[in-house]
Amino acid sequence: GAVVSQHPSRVICKSGTSVKIECRSLDFQATTMFWYRQFPKQSLMLMATSNEGSKATYEQGVEKDKFLINHASLTLSTLTVTSAHPEDSSFYICSARAQGADYGYTFGSGTRLTVV
Amino acid sequence: RKEVEQDPGPFNVPEGATVAFNCTYSNSASQSFFWYRQDCRKEPKLLMSVYSSGNEDGRFTAQLNRASQYISLLIRDSKLSDSATYLCVVRRGSTLGRLYFGRGTQLTVWP
């Protein structure tokens, strides 16, 4: 079945630095990528939706200059957390879907970010 | 009001028990409904879709009441491996639409 490889699985960074998270679709073309954030005991909150080759659409309250999303190819999307702060510590998950697929959303395994 | 509301639990049940989870959604335009399972610090995984007529997959039964905007999941003969967080998920509109997640209901099955 469809697989999305997400890495790193966990990262610890210093406050003020930037962190890049990658999601690759391994055996299908991900025309749309969703990026979520999940705080402990909370639901997955959609941060942004990106379609290959176009600018990402950010949800209300998500700073587009802080969370940079690139979806330049059909198999790779990246999320860069710029100038990370401790409050950005969270679980980030990507979810990809292929064009024409019925509800088939494939999730990456998630990245646990800790900013110290 | 949140798009999807769930009782967060936790539910602690013995092996073999039957347990039911409920969920409500706020947008009547929602068209597709799912239950996902999420293990601690892992990604969500699709457990089953939910159809208006109700559907069953082994020990799991899902029900949908569109009039009440209510979704349920019943787990019979609980196993230790059923311990996880169960997420109620809805999608509005087309199959290209985004998913809305509930915060999840935590289940622990003890021996």
Tab-separated table of N, CA and C in Angstrom, chain A residues 1-109:
chain	number	residue	atom	x	y	z
A	1	GLY	N	0.814	-1.204	0.000
A	1	GLY	CA	0.000	0.000	0.000
A	1	GLY	C	0.845	1.251	0.000
A	2	ALA	N	0.167	2.378	-0.043
A	2	ALA	CA	0.847	3.661	-0.080
A	2	ALA	C	1.608	3.910	1.214
A	3	VAL	N	2.815	4.427	1.070
A	3	VAL	CA	3.659	4.697	2.236
A	3	VAL	C	4.186	6.118	2.154
A	4	VAL	N	4.155	6.795	3.284
A	4	VAL	CA	4.773	8.107	3.398
A	4	VAL	C	5.884	8.010	4.429
A	5	SER	N	7.073	8.351	4.015
A	5	SER	CA	8.219	8.314	4.905
A	5	SER	C	8.450	9.709	5.473
A	6	GLN	N	8.415	9.828	6.779
A	6	GLN	CA	8.608	11.122	7.427
A	6	GLN	C	9.839	11.047	8.318
A	7	HIS	N	10.672	12.062	8.219
A	7	HIS	CA	11.835	12.109	9.103
A	7	HIS	C	12.303	13.537	9.299
A	8	PRO	N	12.931	13.816	10.423
A	8	PRO	CA	13.314	12.851	11.441
A	8	PRO	C	12.113	12.437	12.299
A	9	SER	N	12.251	11.355	13.022
A	9	SER	CA	11.161	10.915	13.889
A	9	SER	C	11.130	11.742	15.176
A	10	ARG	N	12.286	12.180	15.579
A	10	ARG	CA	12.329	13.080	16.720
A	10	ARG	C	13.554	13.979	16.584
A	11	VAL	N	13.386	15.180	17.066
A	11	VAL	CA	14.475	16.142	16.991
A	11	VAL	C	14.412	17.075	18.201
A	12	ILE	N	15.585	17.370	18.709
A	12	ILE	CA	15.711	18.341	19.789
A	12	ILE	C	16.565	19.479	19.249
A	13	CYS	N	16.072	20.685	19.386
A	13	CYS	CA	16.842	21.811	18.873
A	13	CYS	C	16.847	22.950	19.892
A	14	LYS	N	17.768	23.839	19.693
A	14	LYS	CA	17.859	24.997	20.583
A	14	LYS	C	16.892	26.079	20.126
A	15	SER	N	16.419	26.834	21.076
A	15	SER	CA	15.516	27.936	20.781
A	15	SER	C	16.191	28.909	19.822
A	16	GLY	N	15.461	29.313	18.807
A	16	GLY	CA	15.991	30.247	17.826
A	16	GLY	C	16.513	29.615	16.557
A	17	THR	N	16.687	28.314	16.583
A	17	THR	CA	17.163	27.626	15.379
A	17	THR	C	15.976	27.161	14.541
A	18	SER	N	16.289	26.676	13.338
A	18	SER	CA	15.247	26.191	12.430
A	18	SER	C	15.355	24.685	12.270
A	19	VAL	N	14.235	24.072	12.058
A	19	VAL	CA	14.172	22.621	11.899
A	19	VAL	C	13.373	22.284	10.647
A	20	LYS	N	13.891	21.366	9.848
A	20	LYS	CA	13.182	20.949	8.641
A	20	LYS	C	12.679	19.523	8.808
A	21	ILE	N	11.432	19.328	8.479
A	21	ILE	CA	10.815	18.000	8.513
A	21	ILE	C	10.437	17.619	7.083
A	22	GLU	N	10.785	16.397	6.707
A	22	GLU	CA	10.514	15.943	5.339
A	22	GLU	C	9.491	14.817	5.308
A	23	CYS	N	8.665	14.871	4.292
A	23	CYS	CA	7.739	13.767	4.039
A	23	CYS	C	7.846	13.365	2.574
A	24	ARG	N	8.099	12.096	2.366
A	24	ARG	CA	8.230	11.568	1.002
A	24	ARG	C	7.199	10.474	0.762
A	25	SER	N	6.505	10.579	-0.355
A	25	SER	CA	5.616	9.490	-0.740
A	25	SER	C	6.454	8.498	-1.543
A	26	LEU	N	6.440	7.249	-1.127
A	26	LEU	CA	7.387	6.285	-1.670
A	26	LEU	C	6.885	5.561	-2.924
A	27	ASP	N	5.625	5.371	-3.058
A	27	ASP	CA	5.146	4.598	-4.197
A	27	ASP	C	3.890	5.199	-4.819
A	28	PHE	N	3.729	6.484	-4.599
A	28	PHE	CA	2.617	7.164	-5.264
A	28	PHE	C	2.942	8.650	-5.343
A	29	GLN	N	2.176	9.337	-6.142
A	29	GLN	CA	2.399	10.765	-6.299
A	29	GLN	C	1.431	11.528	-5.406
A	30	ALA	N	1.985	12.238	-4.482
A	30	ALA	CA	1.178	12.972	-3.504
A	30	ALA	C	0.845	14.356	-4.053
A	31	THR	N	-0.324	14.482	-4.647
A	31	THR	CA	-0.695	15.785	-5.191
A	31	THR	C	-1.049	16.775	-4.079
A	32	THR	N	-1.504	16.265	-2.975
A	32	THR	CA	-1.851	17.118	-1.846
A	32	THR	C	-1.187	16.594	-0.584
A	33	MET	N	-0.636	17.501	0.195
A	33	MET	CA	-0.029	17.150	1.482
A	33	MET	C	-0.655	18.015	2.562
A	34	PHE	N	-1.063	17.375	3.630
A	34	PHE	CA	-1.596	18.078	4.787
A	34	PHE	C	-0.554	18.014	5.904
A	35	TRP	N	-0.368	19.114	6.587
A	35	TRP	CA	0.539	19.141	7.735
A	35	TRP	C	-0.273	19.424	8.995
A	36	TYR	N	-0.087	18.549	9.991
A	36	TYR	CA	-0.813	18.660	11.240
A	36	TYR	C	0.159	18.859	12.398
A	37	ARG	N	-0.404	19.375	13.482
A	37	ARG	CA	0.336	19.488	14.731
A	37	ARG	C	-0.566	18.919	15.813
A	38	GLN	N	0.039	18.186	16.723
A	38	GLN	CA	-0.752	17.601	17.807
A	38	GLN	C	-0.041	17.828	19.130
A	39	PHE	N	-0.704	18.548	20.036
A	39	PHE	CA	-0.197	18.722	21.384
A	39	PHE	C	-0.709	17.577	22.243
A	40	PRO	N	-0.031	17.303	23.369
A	40	PRO	CA	-0.437	16.161	24.220
A	40	PRO	C	-1.916	16.198	24.574
A	41	LYS	N	-2.552	15.058	24.387
A	41	LYS	CA	-3.964	14.852	24.714
A	41	LYS	C	-4.900	15.777	23.937
A	42	GLN	N	-4.429	16.260	22.807
A	42	GLN	CA	-5.264	17.104	21.955
A	42	GLN	C	-5.430	16.444	20.585
A	43	SER	N	-6.358	16.963	19.835
A	43	SER	CA	-6.589	16.404	18.508
A	43	SER	C	-5.537	16.900	17.517
A	44	LEU	N	-5.484	16.235	16.394
A	44	LEU	CA	-4.621	16.720	15.317
A	44	LEU	C	-5.230	18.005	14.776
A	45	MET	N	-4.419	19.040	14.726
A	45	MET	CA	-4.883	20.320	14.202
A	45	MET	C	-4.196	20.576	12.869
A	46	LEU	N	-4.990	20.804	11.852
A	46	LEU	CA	-4.435	21.076	10.538
A	46	LEU	C	-3.740	22.431	10.553
A	47	MET	N	-2.494	22.427	10.075
A	47	MET	CA	-1.749	23.674	9.992
A	47	MET	C	-1.876	24.292	8.597
A	48	ALA	N	-1.692	23.418	7.600
A	48	ALA	CA	-1.685	23.917	6.225
A	48	ALA	C	-1.910	22.772	5.256
A	49	THR	N	-2.363	23.166	4.080
A	49	THR	CA	-2.576	22.219	2.988
A	49	THR	C	-1.740	22.689	1.812
A	50	SER	N	-0.990	21.788	1.241
A	50	SER	CA	-0.186	22.195	0.090
A	50	SER	C	-0.463	21.283	-1.101
A	51	ASN	N	-0.543	21.900	-2.252
A	51	ASN	CA	-0.675	21.171	-3.503
A	51	ASN	C	0.610	21.346	-4.278
A	52	GLU	N	1.049	20.303	-4.918
A	52	GLU	CA	2.311	20.321	-5.626
A	52	GLU	C	2.391	21.491	-6.588
A	53	GLY	N	3.467	22.242	-6.457
A	53	GLY	CA	3.727	23.339	-7.371
A	53	GLY	C	3.039	24.649	-7.037
A	54	SER	N	2.250	24.687	-5.977
A	54	SER	CA	1.595	25.949	-5.632
A	54	SER	C	1.828	26.278	-4.161
A	55	LYS	N	1.484	27.475	-3.802
A	55	LYS	CA	1.690	27.913	-2.419
A	55	LYS	C	0.740	27.188	-1.478
A	56	ALA	N	1.227	26.984	-0.274
A	56	ALA	CA	0.403	26.299	0.717
A	56	ALA	C	-0.701	27.225	1.229
A	57	THR	N	-1.797	26.609	1.610
A	57	THR	CA	-2.904	27.336	2.243
A	57	THR	C	-2.846	27.077	3.735
A	58	TYR	N	-2.698	28.139	4.508
A	58	TYR	CA	-2.526	28.002	5.944
A	58	TYR	C	-3.858	28.188	6.668
A	59	GLU	N	-4.012	27.454	7.747
A	59	GLU	CA	-5.194	27.610	8.579
A	59	GLU	C	-5.075	28.891	9.403
A	60	GLN	N	-6.210	29.364	9.821
A	60	GLN	CA	-6.228	30.594	10.616
A	60	GLN	C	-5.394	30.417	11.871
A	61	GLY	N	-4.560	31.412	12.136
A	61	GLY	CA	-3.748	31.372	13.337
A	61	GLY	C	-2.387	30.731	13.144
A	62	VAL	N	-2.127	30.162	11.991
A	62	VAL	CA	-0.826	29.556	11.719
A	62	VAL	C	0.013	30.538	10.912
A	63	GLU	N	1.176	30.885	11.439
A	63	GLU	CA	2.019	31.882	10.787
A	63	GLU	C	2.764	31.273	9.602
A	64	LYS	N	2.474	31.759	8.428
A	64	LYS	CA	3.100	31.184	7.235
A	64	LYS	C	4.588	31.492	7.159
A	65	ASP	N	5.009	32.598	7.788
A	65	ASP	CA	6.439	32.926	7.749
A	65	ASP	C	7.237	32.129	8.758
A	66	LYS	N	6.534	31.530	9.699
A	66	LYS	CA	7.219	30.745	10.720
A	66	LYS	C	7.250	29.266	10.314
A	67	PHE	N	6.179	28.817	9.696
A	67	PHE	CA	6.081	27.424	9.263
A	67	PHE	C	6.105	27.411	7.726
A	68	LEU	N	7.297	27.216	7.195
A	68	LEU	CA	7.488	27.277	5.760
A	68	LEU	C	7.248	25.899	5.153
A	69	ILE	N	6.372	25.868	4.179
A	69	ILE	CA	6.043	24.605	3.529
A	69	ILE	C	6.452	24.669	2.073
A	70	ASN	N	7.132	23.622	1.645
A	70	ASN	CA	7.550	23.502	0.257
A	70	ASN	C	7.055	22.175	-0.284
A	71	HIS	N	6.412	22.240	-1.413
A	71	HIS	CA	5.878	21.009	-2.046
A	71	HIS	C	6.224	21.072	-3.523
A	72	ALA	N	7.529	21.068	-3.771
A	72	ALA	CA	8.013	21.314	-5.124
A	72	ALA	C	7.906	20.113	-6.041
A	73	SER	N	7.743	18.928	-5.471
A	73	SER	CA	7.617	17.750	-6.329
A	73	SER	C	6.468	16.891	-5.837
A	74	LEU	N	6.073	15.950	-6.651
A	74	LEU	CA	4.939	15.088	-6.307
A	74	LEU	C	5.289	14.040	-5.263
A	75	THR	N	6.562	13.962	-4.893
A	75	THR	CA	6.938	12.950	-3.915
A	75	THR	C	7.581	13.526	-2.665
A	76	LEU	N	7.713	14.833	-2.602
A	76	LEU	CA	8.399	15.415	-1.451
A	76	LEU	C	7.727	16.708	-1.013
A	77	SER	N	7.459	16.790	0.292
A	77	SER	CA	7.003	18.028	0.893
A	77	SER	C	7.798	18.240	2.174
A	78	THR	N	8.143	19.482	2.441
A	78	THR	CA	8.895	19.789	3.652
A	78	THR	C	8.205	20.879	4.455
A	79	LEU	N	8.371	20.773	5.761
A	79	LEU	CA	7.896	21.793	6.697
A	79	LEU	C	9.111	22.269	7.467
A	80	THR	N	9.366	23.562	7.413
A	80	THR	CA	10.472	24.135	8.172
A	80	THR	C	9.911	25.016	9.267
A	81	VAL	N	10.268	24.696	10.490
A	81	VAL	CA	9.884	25.525	11.631
A	81	VAL	C	11.039	26.510	11.843
A	82	THR	N	10.794	27.763	11.565
A	82	THR	CA	11.857	28.756	11.655
A	82	THR	C	11.852	29.414	13.030
A	83	SER	N	13.048	29.755	13.494
A	83	SER	CA	13.199	30.419	14.790
A	83	SER	C	12.323	29.737	15.840
A	84	ALA	N	12.592	28.463	16.032
A	84	ALA	CA	11.740	27.665	16.916
A	84	ALA	C	11.821	28.152	18.359
A	85	HIS	N	10.706	28.066	19.050
A	85	HIS	CA	10.613	28.403	20.464
A	85	HIS	C	10.022	27.211	21.212
A	86	PRO	N	10.205	27.171	22.528
A	86	PRO	CA	9.689	26.034	23.297
A	86	PRO	C	8.201	25.747	23.055
A	87	GLU	N	7.409	26.781	22.798
A	87	GLU	CA	5.973	26.553	22.574
A	87	GLU	C	5.682	25.863	21.238
A	88	ASP	N	6.722	25.751	20.383
A	88	ASP	CA	6.566	25.020	19.120
A	88	ASP	C	6.779	23.525	19.320
A	89	SER	N	7.217	23.140	20.506
A	89	SER	CA	7.412	21.713	20.795
A	89	SER	C	6.083	21.000	20.651
A	90	SER	N	6.073	19.991	19.797
A	90	SER	CA	4.810	19.310	19.488
A	90	SER	C	5.110	18.087	18.632
A	91	PHE	N	4.061	17.393	18.261
A	91	PHE	CA	4.150	16.249	17.356
A	91	PHE	C	3.619	16.720	16.004
A	92	TYR	N	4.460	16.673	14.989
A	92	TYR	CA	4.074	17.138	13.659
A	92	TYR	C	3.898	15.929	12.746
A	93	ILE	N	2.786	15.886	12.055
A	93	ILE	CA	2.490	14.734	11.184
A	93	ILE	C	2.053	15.243	9.814
A	94	CYS	N	2.549	14.582	8.796
A	94	CYS	CA	2.094	14.902	7.446
A	94	CYS	C	1.119	13.817	6.985
A	95	SER	N	0.311	14.187	6.045
A	95	SER	CA	-0.631	13.229	5.465
A	95	SER	C	-0.752	13.525	3.986
A	96	ALA	N	-0.569	12.525	3.181
A	96	ALA	CA	-0.580	12.725	1.732
A	96	ALA	C	-1.755	12.013	1.096
A	97	ARG	N	-2.204	12.567	0.012
A	97	ARG	CA	-3.203	11.860	-0.773
A	97	ARG	C	-2.865	12.018	-2.247
A	98	ALA	N	-3.229	11.012	-3.000
A	98	ALA	CA	-2.963	11.028	-4.435
A	98	ALA	C	-4.209	11.514	-5.159
A	99	GLN	N	-3.983	12.128	-6.279
A	99	GLN	CA	-5.110	12.614	-7.066
A	99	GLN	C	-5.980	11.447	-7.500
A	100	GLY	N	-7.265	11.625	-7.357
A	100	GLY	CA	-8.190	10.595	-7.810
A	100	GLY	C	-8.428	9.509	-6.808
A	101	ALA	N	-7.641	9.497	-5.729
A	101	ALA	CA	-7.819	8.427	-4.732
A	101	ALA	C	-9.068	8.706	-3.917
A	102	ASP	N	-9.826	7.667	-3.642
A	102	ASP	CA	-10.918	7.813	-2.702
A	102	ASP	C	-10.291	8.118	-1.360
A	103	TYR	N	-10.989	8.478	-0.422
A	103	TYR	CA	-10.560	9.019	0.852
A	103	TYR	C	-9.175	8.614	1.333
A	104	GLY	N	-8.371	8.000	0.532
A	104	GLY	CA	-7.098	7.423	0.963
A	104	GLY	C	-6.067	8.439	1.405
A	105	TYR	N	-6.040	8.719	2.661
A	105	TYR	CA	-5.014	9.576	3.233
A	105	TYR	C	-3.959	8.682	3.866
A	106	THR	N	-2.709	8.927	3.528
A	106	THR	CA	-1.622	8.150	4.107
A	106	THR	C	-0.819	9.060	5.015
A	107	PHE	N	-0.634	8.640	6.243
A	107	PHE	CA	0.066	9.466	7.214
A	107	PHE	C	1.534	9.088	7.317
A	108	GLY	N	2.358	10.092	7.522
A	108	GLY	CA	3.729	9.837	7.916
A	108	GLY	C	3.741	9.384	9.364
A	109	SER	N	4.895	8.950	9.825
A	109	SER	CA	4.997	8.410	11.183
A	109	SER	C	5.161	9.486	12.238
